[in-house]
CSV table of C-alpha atoms in Angstrom, one decimal:
chain,number,residue,atom,x,y,z
A,1200,MET,CA,32.0,16.5,63.8
A,1201,ASN,CA,28.5,14.5,64.7
A,1202,ALA,CA,28.5,10.5,64.1
A,1203,VAL,CA,28.0,10.2,60.2
A,1204,PRO,CA,25.9,7.1,59.2
A,1205,ALA,CA,28.7,4.6,56.8
A,1206,ASP,CA,25.7,1.7,56.2
A,1207,PRO,CA,24.8,2.4,52.8
A,1208,VAL,CA,20.5,1.1,53.7
A,1209,LEU,CA,20.0,3.3,56.6
A,1210,LEU,CA,21.9,5.6,53.7
A,1211,LEU,CA,19.2,4.7,51.1
A,1212,GLN,CA,16.2,4.1,53.2
A,1213,ARG,CA,16.5,7.3,54.2
A,1214,LEU,CA,17.1,9.1,50.4
A,1215,ILE,CA,14.2,6.5,49.2
A,1216,ARG,CA,11.8,8.8,52.0
A,1217,PHE,CA,12.6,12.5,49.4
A,1218,ARG,CA,9.9,12.4,47.4
A,1219,SER,CA,12.2,13.6,44.5
A,1220,VAL,CA,9.8,12.9,41.9
A,1221,ASN,CA,10.4,14.6,38.8
A,1222,PRO,CA,8.1,16.0,37.3
A,1223,PRO,CA,7.5,19.1,39.0
A,1224,GLY,CA,11.6,17.5,41.0
A,1225,GLU,CA,11.5,19.7,44.0
A,1226,GLU,CA,14.7,17.7,44.6
A,1227,GLY,CA,16.1,20.1,47.4
A,1228,PRO,CA,15.3,18.5,50.2
A,1229,CYS,CA,17.1,15.8,49.6
A,1230,VAL,CA,20.5,17.3,48.3
A,1231,ALA,CA,20.1,18.8,51.4
A,1232,TYR,CA,20.5,16.2,53.0
A,1233,VAL,CA,23.7,14.7,51.5
A,1234,ALA,CA,25.4,18.5,51.7
A,1235,ASP,CA,25.3,17.8,55.8
A,1236,LEU,CA,26.4,14.5,55.4
A,1237,LEU,CA,29.4,15.4,53.8
A,1238,ARG,CA,29.8,18.3,56.1
A,1239,ASP,CA,29.4,16.5,58.9
A,1240,ALA,CA,32.0,14.2,57.5
A,1241,GLY,CA,34.6,17.4,57.5
A,1242,ILE,CA,34.0,18.0,53.2
A,1243,ASP,CA,33.2,20.4,52.3
A,1244,VAL,CA,30.7,21.5,49.8
A,1245,ARG,CA,29.3,23.7,47.2
A,1246,LEU,CA,25.6,24.8,46.1
A,1247,LEU,CA,25.6,25.5,42.4
A,1248,ALA,CA,22.1,26.2,40.9
A,1249,ARG,CA,20.4,27.5,37.7
A,1250,ASP,CA,16.9,27.3,39.9
A,1251,GLN,CA,17.4,27.7,43.8
A,1252,ASP,CA,14.4,24.9,44.5
A,1253,ARG,CA,16.9,22.0,42.7
A,1254,PRO,CA,20.4,22.9,43.6
A,1255,ASN,CA,24.3,20.7,42.5
A,1256,LEU,CA,25.5,20.0,45.0
A,1257,VAL,CA,29.5,19.6,44.7
A,1258,ALA,CA,32.1,18.5,46.7
A,1259,ARG,CA,36.2,17.8,46.7
A,1260,ILE,CA,37.7,15.3,48.4
A,1261,PRO,CA,41.9,15.5,48.5
A,1262,GLY,CA,43.3,13.4,48.2
A,1263,ARG,CA,47.0,11.4,48.4
A,1264,GLY,CA,48.0,12.6,45.2
A,1265,LEU,CA,49.0,8.9,43.5
A,1266,ALA,CA,45.8,9.1,41.1
A,1267,PRO,CA,44.5,11.6,39.2
A,1268,PRO,CA,40.9,12.9,39.9
A,1269,LEU,CA,38.1,10.5,40.0
A,1270,LEU,CA,34.6,12.1,39.7
A,1271,LEU,CA,31.4,10.1,41.2
A,1272,HIS,CA,28.4,11.2,39.8
A,1273,ALA,CA,24.8,11.0,40.9
A,1274,HIS,CA,21.3,12.8,40.0
A,1275,ALA,CA,18.7,13.3,43.5
A,1276,ASP,CA,15.7,12.9,41.0
A,1277,VAL,CA,13.5,9.8,40.7
A,1278,VAL,CA,10.4,9.1,38.0
A,1279,PRO,CA,6.8,9.2,39.1
A,1280,VAL,CA,5.1,6.4,40.3
A,1281,GLU,CA,1.0,7.2,39.7
A,1282,GLY,CA,-0.7,4.6,37.2
A,1283,GLN,CA,1.4,1.7,39.2
A,1284,ASP,CA,0.2,-0.9,41.6
A,1285,TRP,CA,3.1,-0.7,44.6
A,1286,THR,CA,2.6,-3.9,46.9
A,1287,VAL,CA,4.3,-1.3,49.5
A,1288,PRO,CA,4.2,2.6,50.1
A,1289,PRO,CA,6.7,3.8,47.2
A,1290,PHE,CA,8.7,6.4,48.9
A,1291,GLU,CA,8.6,4.6,53.0
A,1292,GLY,CA,12.0,3.2,52.3
A,1293,ARG,CA,10.4,-0.1,53.8
A,1294,LEU,CA,13.7,-2.3,55.2
A,1295,SER,CA,11.6,-6.2,54.1
A,1296,ASP,CA,12.1,-9.6,53.1
A,1297,GLY,CA,16.2,-8.7,52.6
A,1298,HIS,CA,15.6,-6.6,50.2
A,1299,VAL,CA,14.5,-1.9,49.9
A,1300,TRP,CA,11.6,-1.7,48.8
A,1301,GLY,CA,11.2,2.8,46.8
A,1302,ARG,CA,11.1,4.5,45.0
A,1303,GLY,CA,15.1,5.0,43.7
A,1304,ALA,CA,16.2,1.7,45.2
A,1305,ILE,CA,18.2,0.7,41.9
A,1306,ASP,CA,17.9,4.2,39.8
A,1307,MET,CA,19.8,5.0,41.8
A,1308,LYS,CA,19.4,6.7,45.1
A,1309,GLY,CA,21.0,3.4,45.5
A,1310,GLY,CA,24.2,3.7,43.6
A,1311,LEU,CA,24.0,7.4,46.1
A,1312,ALA,CA,24.2,5.4,49.4
A,1313,MET,CA,27.2,4.0,48.1
A,1314,MET,CA,28.9,6.9,47.2
A,1315,LEU,CA,28.1,7.9,50.4
A,1316,SER,CA,28.6,5.2,52.2
A,1317,ALA,CA,32.0,4.7,50.5
A,1318,LEU,CA,32.8,7.7,51.0
A,1319,THR,CA,32.4,8.7,55.0
A,1320,ARG,CA,33.7,5.1,55.3
A,1321,LEU,CA,37.1,6.3,53.8
A,1322,ARG,CA,37.0,9.8,56.6
A,1323,ALA,CA,35.9,7.6,60.3
A,1324,ASP,CA,39.2,5.3,59.3
A,1325,GLY,CA,41.3,8.6,58.3
A,1326,GLU,CA,42.1,7.2,55.2
A,1327,ASP,CA,42.2,9.6,52.2
A,1328,PRO,CA,41.4,8.4,48.1
A,1329,ALA,CA,44.5,7.7,45.9
A,1330,GLY,CA,43.7,10.7,44.1
A,1331,ASP,CA,40.5,13.6,44.9
A,1332,VAL,CA,37.7,13.1,44.9
A,1333,LEU,CA,35.2,15.4,43.2
A,1334,VAL,CA,30.9,14.4,43.6
A,1335,ALA,CA,28.5,15.6,42.5
A,1336,VAL,CA,24.8,15.4,42.8
A,1337,SER,CA,22.3,16.7,41.0
A,1338,PRO,CA,18.9,17.5,40.2
A,1339,ASP,CA,16.7,16.6,36.6
A,1340,GLU,CA,19.1,13.5,35.0
A,1341,GLU,CA,15.3,11.6,34.3
A,1342,THR,CA,14.4,15.0,32.7
A,1343,GLY,CA,17.0,15.9,30.1
A,1344,SER,CA,19.2,17.0,32.6
A,1345,GLU,CA,19.3,20.9,31.8
A,1346,MET,CA,18.9,21.5,36.0
A,1347,GLY,CA,22.3,19.0,36.6
A,1348,ALA,CA,24.4,17.9,34.5
A,1349,ARG,CA,24.3,19.9,31.9
A,1350,TYR,CA,24.2,23.3,34.2
A,1351,LEU,CA,27.7,22.2,35.6
A,1352,VAL,CA,28.9,21.4,32.5
A,1353,ASP,CA,27.4,24.8,30.6
A,1354,HIS,CA,28.5,26.7,33.4
A,1355,HIS,CA,31.5,25.3,36.0
A,1356,ALA,CA,32.9,23.2,34.0
A,1357,GLU,CA,36.5,24.6,35.9
A,1358,LEU,CA,35.0,22.1,38.9
A,1359,PHE,CA,36.4,19.4,36.6
A,1360,ASP,CA,39.9,20.4,35.3
A,1361,GLY,CA,41.7,17.9,36.2
A,1362,VAL,CA,38.8,15.5,36.6
A,1363,ARG,CA,40.3,12.1,34.2
A,1364,TYR,CA,37.9,9.3,34.9
A,1365,ALA,CA,34.1,9.4,36.0
A,1366,ILE,CA,31.5,6.2,37.8
A,1367,GLY,CA,28.1,7.4,37.7
A,1368,GLU,CA,24.7,4.6,37.1
A,1369,ASP,CA,24.7,2.2,34.8
A,1370,GLY,CA,21.6,3.0,33.0
A,1371,GLY,CA,20.1,-0.1,33.2
A,1372,ALA,CA,22.3,-2.5,31.1
A,1373,ILE,CA,21.9,-6.2,32.5
A,1374,PHE,CA,22.9,-9.4,31.2
A,1375,GLY,CA,21.6,-12.7,32.7
A,1376,ALA,CA,22.3,-15.2,30.2
A,1377,GLY,CA,24.5,-18.1,30.8
A,1378,GLY,CA,24.1,-19.5,35.0
A,1379,ARG,CA,26.5,-16.6,35.1
A,1380,ARG,CA,26.3,-13.6,37.7
A,1381,TRP,CA,27.6,-10.8,34.9
A,1382,HIS,CA,28.9,-7.2,36.1
A,1383,PRO,CA,28.1,-5.2,33.8
A,1384,VAL,CA,30.9,-1.7,33.3
A,1385,VAL,CA,29.1,0.5,31.2
A,1386,VAL,CA,32.0,1.9,28.8
A,1387,ALA,CA,28.9,4.0,26.3
A,1388,GLU,CA,25.8,4.7,26.1
A,1389,LYS,CA,23.1,5.8,23.0
A,1390,ARG,CA,21.8,8.8,22.7
A,1391,ALA,CA,18.3,10.2,22.3
A,1392,CYS,CA,17.0,11.9,19.5
A,1393,TRP,CA,13.5,12.7,20.9
A,1394,MET,CA,11.5,12.7,16.6
A,1395,ARG,CA,7.7,13.8,15.9
A,1396,ALA,CA,6.2,12.3,12.9
A,1397,THR,CA,3.1,14.3,11.2
A,1398,LEU,CA,1.3,12.5,9.1
A,1399,ARG,CA,-2.0,14.1,6.7
A,1400,GLY,CA,-4.5,12.8,4.6
A,1401,ARG,CA,-8.0,13.4,3.6
A,1402,GLY,CA,-10.7,13.4,6.0
A,1403,GLY,CA,-14.4,12.9,6.4
A,1404,HIS,CA,-17.7,11.6,7.5
A,1405,ALA,CA,-16.5,8.5,9.8
A,1406,SER,CA,-19.6,5.7,8.6
A,1407,ARG,CA,-17.7,5.4,4.5
A,1408,GLN,CA,-15.9,2.4,4.5
A,1409,GLY,CA,-12.7,2.3,2.2
A,1410,TRP,CA,-11.6,6.2,1.5
A,1411,SER,CA,-7.3,6.1,0.4
A,1412,GLY,CA,-5.0,7.8,1.3
A,1413,THR,CA,-6.2,8.8,4.5
A,1414,ALA,CA,-4.0,10.2,7.2
A,1415,MET,CA,-5.0,6.8,9.8
A,1416,ALA,CA,-4.0,4.7,6.7
A,1417,ALA,CA,-0.4,6.6,6.6
A,1418,LEU,CA,0.0,5.9,10.7
A,1419,THR,CA,0.0,2.1,10.1
A,1420,ARG,CA,2.1,1.6,7.7
A,1421,MET,CA,4.2,3.7,9.6
A,1422,LEU,CA,3.9,1.3,13.1
A,1423,CYS,CA,3.8,-1.7,11.6
A,1424,ALA,CA,7.7,-0.4,9.8
A,1425,LEU,CA,8.7,1.0,13.2
A,1426,GLN,CA,7.4,-2.6,14.4
A,1427,THR,CA,7.6,-5.3,12.4
A,1428,GLY,CA,11.5,-3.8,10.8
A,1429,ARG,CA,14.4,-3.8,11.9
A,1430,LEU,CA,17.8,-1.2,10.9
A,1431,PRO,CA,20.7,-2.2,9.9
A,1432,ALA,CA,22.8,-3.9,12.2
A,1433,HIS,CA,26.0,-1.8,13.4
A,1434,VAL,CA,29.4,-2.9,15.2
A,1435,THR,CA,30.9,0.0,17.0
A,1436,PRO,CA,34.0,-1.2,19.1
A,1437,ALA,CA,31.9,-1.4,22.7
A,1438,PHE,CA,30.5,-4.0,21.1
A,1439,GLU,CA,32.6,-5.8,19.6
A,1440,ARG,CA,34.4,-5.8,22.7
A,1441,MET,CA,31.4,-7.3,24.7
A,1442,ALA,CA,30.1,-9.8,21.8
A,1443,ALA,CA,33.7,-11.6,22.1
A,1444,GLU,CA,34.4,-11.3,25.7
A,1445,LEU,CA,30.2,-13.4,26.0
A,1446,ALA,CA,31.1,-15.9,23.5
A,1447,ALA,CA,34.3,-16.1,26.1
A,1448,PHE,CA,32.0,-17.1,28.5
A,1449,SER,CA,29.3,-19.1,26.6
A,1450,ASP,CA,29.1,-22.3,25.5
A,1451,GLY,CA,28.1,-24.8,22.1
A,1452,PRO,CA,25.7,-22.2,20.1
A,1453,LEU,CA,25.5,-19.4,22.1
A,1454,ALA,CA,29.3,-18.3,21.7
A,1455,GLY,CA,29.8,-19.1,17.8
A,1456,ARG,CA,26.3,-16.7,17.2
A,1457,MET,CA,27.9,-14.1,19.3
A,1458,LYS,CA,31.0,-14.3,17.4
A,1459,ALA,CA,28.6,-14.2,14.6
A,1460,LEU,CA,26.9,-11.3,15.5
A,1461,ILE,CA,30.4,-9.4,15.7
A,1462,HIS,CA,31.7,-10.2,11.4
A,1463,ASP,CA,28.2,-11.5,9.9
A,1464,PRO,CA,25.9,-8.0,9.2
A,1465,ALA,CA,23.0,-10.4,8.1
A,1466,ALA,CA,23.8,-12.3,11.4
A,1467,GLU,CA,20.5,-12.2,14.0
A,1468,VAL,CA,20.7,-12.2,17.7
A,1469,PRO,CA,20.0,-14.9,19.3
A,1470,TYR,CA,16.0,-14.6,20.3
A,1471,ASP,CA,15.5,-18.3,20.5
A,1472,LEU,CA,19.0,-19.3,22.6
A,1473,LEU,CA,18.3,-16.0,24.8
A,1474,PRO,CA,16.3,-14.5,27.4
A,1475,GLU,CA,14.3,-12.6,26.1
A,1476,ALA,CA,15.2,-9.5,27.3
A,1477,ASP,CA,19.0,-10.2,27.4
A,1478,ALA,CA,18.1,-10.3,23.5
A,1479,VAL,CA,15.6,-7.7,23.2
A,1480,TYR,CA,18.7,-5.7,25.2
A,1481,LEU,CA,21.5,-6.6,22.3
A,1482,ASP,CA,19.3,-5.9,19.6
A,1483,SER,CA,19.1,-2.6,21.0
A,1484,VAL,CA,22.6,-2.3,21.8
A,1485,ILE,CA,23.5,-3.5,17.3
A,1486,ARG,CA,21.9,-1.0,15.6
A,1487,ASN,CA,20.2,3.0,16.4
A,1488,THR,CA,15.8,2.1,17.2
A,1489,ALA,CA,13.2,4.3,16.9
A,1490,ASN,CA,9.6,3.7,19.4
A,1491,ALA,CA,6.3,5.0,18.2
A,1492,THR,CA,5.6,6.3,22.2
A,1493,ILE,CA,2.4,9.1,22.3
A,1494,VAL,CA,0.2,8.8,19.0
A,1495,ARG,CA,-2.1,12.0,18.9
A,1496,THR,CA,-4.7,13.4,17.0
A,1497,SER,CA,-8.7,14.5,16.9
A,1498,ASP,CA,-10.6,13.5,19.8
A,1499,LYS,CA,-14.7,13.0,17.0
A,1500,ILE,CA,-14.9,9.5,17.1
A,1501,ASN,CA,-16.7,9.6,13.9
A,1502,MET,CA,-14.1,11.7,12.4
A,1503,LEU,CA,-11.5,11.1,10.0
A,1504,PRO,CA,-8.7,12.6,11.3
A,1505,THR,CA,-6.2,14.6,8.4
A,1506,GLU,CA,-3.9,15.4,11.1
A,1507,ILE,CA,-1.8,12.5,13.0
A,1508,THR,CA,1.3,13.5,14.6
A,1509,VAL,CA,3.3,10.3,16.6
A,1510,ASP,CA,6.7,11.4,19.4
A,1511,ILE,CA,9.4,8.6,18.6
A,1512,ASP,CA,12.3,8.0,20.5
A,1513,GLY,CA,14.9,7.8,18.8
A,1514,ARG,CA,18.2,6.2,20.2
A,1515,ILE,CA,22.1,6.8,18.2
A,1516,LEU,CA,24.6,4.6,18.5
A,1517,PRO,CA,28.3,6.2,19.6
A,1518,GLY,CA,30.9,6.8,17.4
A,1519,GLU,CA,30.2,10.3,14.7
A,1520,TRP,CA,26.3,9.0,13.4
A,1521,SER,CA,24.7,12.9,13.4
A,1522,ALA,CA,20.8,13.2,13.5
A,1523,ASP,CA,20.7,14.1,9.3
A,1524,ASP,CA,22.5,10.0,10.0
A,1525,TYR,CA,20.5,9.1,12.1
A,1526,LEU,CA,17.1,10.5,9.9
A,1527,ALA,CA,18.4,9.5,7.1
A,1528,GLU,CA,18.4,5.7,7.5
A,1529,LEU,CA,15.2,5.5,9.6
A,1530,ARG,CA,13.5,6.7,5.9
A,1531,THR,CA,15.1,3.2,4.9
A,1532,LEU,CA,12.3,1.4,6.9
A,1533,ILE,CA,9.6,4.1,7.0
A,1534,GLY,CA,9.7,6.2,3.4
A,1535,PRO,CA,9.3,9.9,2.5
A,1536,GLU,CA,5.9,9.8,3.8
A,1537,PRO,CA,5.8,11.4,7.9
A,1538,GLU,CA,6.9,14.7,7.7
A,1539,ILE,CA,9.8,14.2,11.1
A,1540,GLU,CA,10.9,17.4,13.0
A,1541,VAL,CA,13.6,16.7,16.3
A,1542,LEU,CA,12.6,17.8,19.1
A,1543,LEU,CA,15.7,17.3,20.5
A,1544,GLU,CA,18.8,16.0,19.9
A,1545,GLY,CA,22.0,14.5,22.5
A,1546,ARG,CA,25.1,14.9,22.3
A,1547,ARG,CA,27.6,12.4,20.6
A,1548,SER,CA,28.0,10.2,22.8
A,1549,ALA,CA,31.5,9.0,23.0
A,1550,GLN,CA,33.6,5.5,22.4
A,1551,PRO,CA,35.4,3.3,24.9
A,1552,VAL,CA,38.0,4.2,26.9
A,1553,PHE,CA,40.1,1.0,27.7
A,1554,GLY,CA,42.6,1.0,30.3
A,1555,THR,CA,44.4,1.6,33.3
A,1556,PHE,CA,41.4,2.5,35.2
A,1557,TYR,CA,38.4,0.0,33.1
A,1558,ASP,CA,41.1,-2.4,35.0
A,1559,SER,CA,40.9,-1.2,38.1
A,1560,LEU,CA,36.8,-1.1,37.9
A,1561,VAL,CA,37.6,-5.3,36.9
A,1562,SER,CA,40.2,-6.4,39.3
A,1563,VAL,CA,38.4,-4.7,42.2
A,1564,LEU,CA,34.9,-6.3,40.7
A,1565,ARG,CA,37.2,-9.5,40.9
A,1566,GLU,CA,38.7,-9.5,44.2
A,1567,LYS,CA,35.3,-9.2,45.5
A,1568,ASP,CA,33.4,-12.1,43.5
A,1569,PRO,CA,35.5,-14.6,41.7
A,1570,ASP,CA,32.6,-15.9,40.5
A,1571,GLY,CA,31.7,-13.0,39.1
A,1572,VAL,CA,32.7,-12.0,35.0
A,1573,PRO,CA,33.2,-8.3,34.8
A,1574,LEU,CA,31.3,-7.7,31.4
A,1575,PRO,CA,31.8,-4.6,29.3
A,1576,MET,CA,28.8,-3.2,28.4
A,1577,MET,CA,27.5,0.0,26.4
A,1578,THR,CA,23.2,1.0,27.6
A,1579,PRO,CA,20.6,1.7,25.1
A,1580,ALA,CA,19.9,4.5,27.3
A,1581,SER,CA,20.9,7.4,28.5
A,1582,THR,CA,23.1,9.8,31.5
A,1583,ASP,CA,24.4,12.3,32.6
A,1584,ALA,CA,27.6,10.5,31.7
A,1585,ARG,CA,27.1,11.6,27.9
A,1586,LEU,CA,27.2,15.0,29.2
A,1587,PHE,CA,30.6,14.3,32.1
A,1588,ALA,CA,32.2,12.5,28.5
A,1589,GLY,CA,32.0,16.1,26.4
A,1590,LEU,CA,34.6,17.6,29.0
A,1591,GLY,CA,37.4,14.5,28.1
A,1592,ILE,CA,36.4,12.8,31.5
A,1593,ALA,CA,36.3,8.7,30.7
A,1594,CYS,CA,32.7,7.6,32.3
A,1595,TYR,CA,31.6,4.6,32.9
A,1596,GLY,CA,28.7,2.7,34.4
A,1597,TRP,CA,30.1,1.1,37.4
A,1598,LEU,CA,27.9,0.2,40.6
A,1599,PRO,CA,28.0,-2.6,41.0
A,1600,LEU,CA,25.6,-4.7,42.7
A,1601,LEU,CA,25.5,-9.0,43.9
A,1602,THR,CA,22.9,-10.8,43.2
A,1603,SER,CA,21.9,-14.1,42.0
A,1604,PRO,CA,22.5,-15.5,38.1
A,1605,GLY,CA,20.1,-14.2,35.9
A,1606,SER,CA,17.7,-12.3,39.2
A,1607,ARG,CA,16.8,-8.9,36.9
A,1608,TYR,CA,16.1,-6.3,39.8
A,1609,GLN,CA,16.8,-3.6,37.3
A,1610,ASP,CA,13.9,-4.1,35.2
A,1611,THR,CA,12.3,-2.7,38.2
A,1612,MET,CA,14.1,1.0,37.1
A,1613,HIS,CA,11.1,3.1,36.2
A,1614,ALA,CA,8.7,0.9,37.4
A,1615,ALA,CA,6.0,-0.4,40.4
A,1616,ASP,CA,7.9,-2.7,43.1
A,1617,GLU,CA,11.3,-1.1,42.6
A,1618,ARG,CA,13.6,-2.3,45.0
A,1619,VAL,CA,17.2,-4.0,46.2
A,1620,PRO,CA,18.8,-6.7,47.7
A,1621,VAL,CA,20.8,-5.0,50.8
A,1622,GLU,CA,23.6,-7.4,50.6
A,1623,ALA,CA,23.5,-6.0,46.9
A,1624,VAL,CA,23.8,-2.6,48.5
A,1625,ARG,CA,26.4,-3.1,50.8
A,1626,PHE,CA,28.4,-5.5,48.5
A,1627,GLY,CA,28.4,-2.2,46.5
A,1628,ALA,CA,29.6,-0.4,49.1
A,1629,ASP,CA,32.6,-2.2,49.8
A,1630,CYS,CA,33.2,-2.0,46.1
A,1631,VAL,CA,33.4,1.7,45.9
A,1632,HIS,CA,35.4,2.0,49.2
A,1633,ARG,CA,38.2,-0.3,47.7
A,1634,LEU,CA,38.3,1.4,44.8
A,1635,LEU,CA,38.4,5.1,46.0
A,1636,SER,CA,41.6,3.3,47.4
A,1637,THR,CA,43.4,1.4,45.0
A,1638,TYR,CA,42.5,2.9,41.3
A,1639,ARG,CA,45.3,4.2,39.5
């Protein structure tokens, strides 16, 4: 058996150097590297693919039978870097100023490195995990998971028989208020409802001012409604638990305002007491949301367009909401005028599961960082967890980082100069290693 590097920092540097940008994908070489790494550690690996150039990796490590099977899932693809002003080469995996720099450092090759480090360390020590561990490394998470987790769930669900719990990326959930180090444990996700709105109106020569009933006027009304309005607040079980724990660890006015968000539908998110990023996060997980992202119309400057389309990124709260329920609520904000076509509707998101495994996650965090505060959270985005949850698996976003209170490294995901502190990665790998040995 060849020597296997267990240092998560070295692993992360190597993973970043694979240009697995999606689109177009090209995750194959990165997945092949992970496969060789696991095989060198004596772990059986299977490659399963809808597209042979974009394979999924599935491996199973036998455990001691003290706990049910656990899934570790990660994605190998990253988002593009074009149009971003990087100060370092994004695929060099540079180690500088105590950080690993590069695309994927946070989302999510850093998390994959933690998982691989923990697993190979167990193997090197001759230790088996508490229960069987199933590893899934997939392509295509960044553009819908059709080649990745969705393919595994739809065509190879039998591989996940018996799996009760899963950990994966935390989906960008972060909170920095109060001078505390919060450790997110993502227990719920919103799901996508991507739409295209079509607005029509009278055309004409653009030199004439004041026409009524133009498509551009309808566009103005809709964009203003989306920008300045809010859909109603809804307190989900995930938000209620999160807000209660935030209140318990907050002081003075903030504690009271957090409690108000739970009990008073008319209560407003405390933008005045929080950093803007924290307030925007809370605003996004207490309600369904819709943001206009792409506008298309004529390219003639001297012609009033008769048709305009707007792509809208809608996000729906966990629970029993249907797309029709969501659209009915959206109509109360934007009115009946736009014609709406649903382009993509994500699978319904599960409500959170708080039990012995969640307690194990919290226990590891408290053991490894007594000064930190584990915090159950909802992510306003979605990850592959939404698909594995459809198999009856309780999924958690849990790949811990040890950073200074208030730092916002996760804000660099999908942005220029994505990076992660070296010690944060090592801390996360230690946490995953501890979990694999002790979870129940």
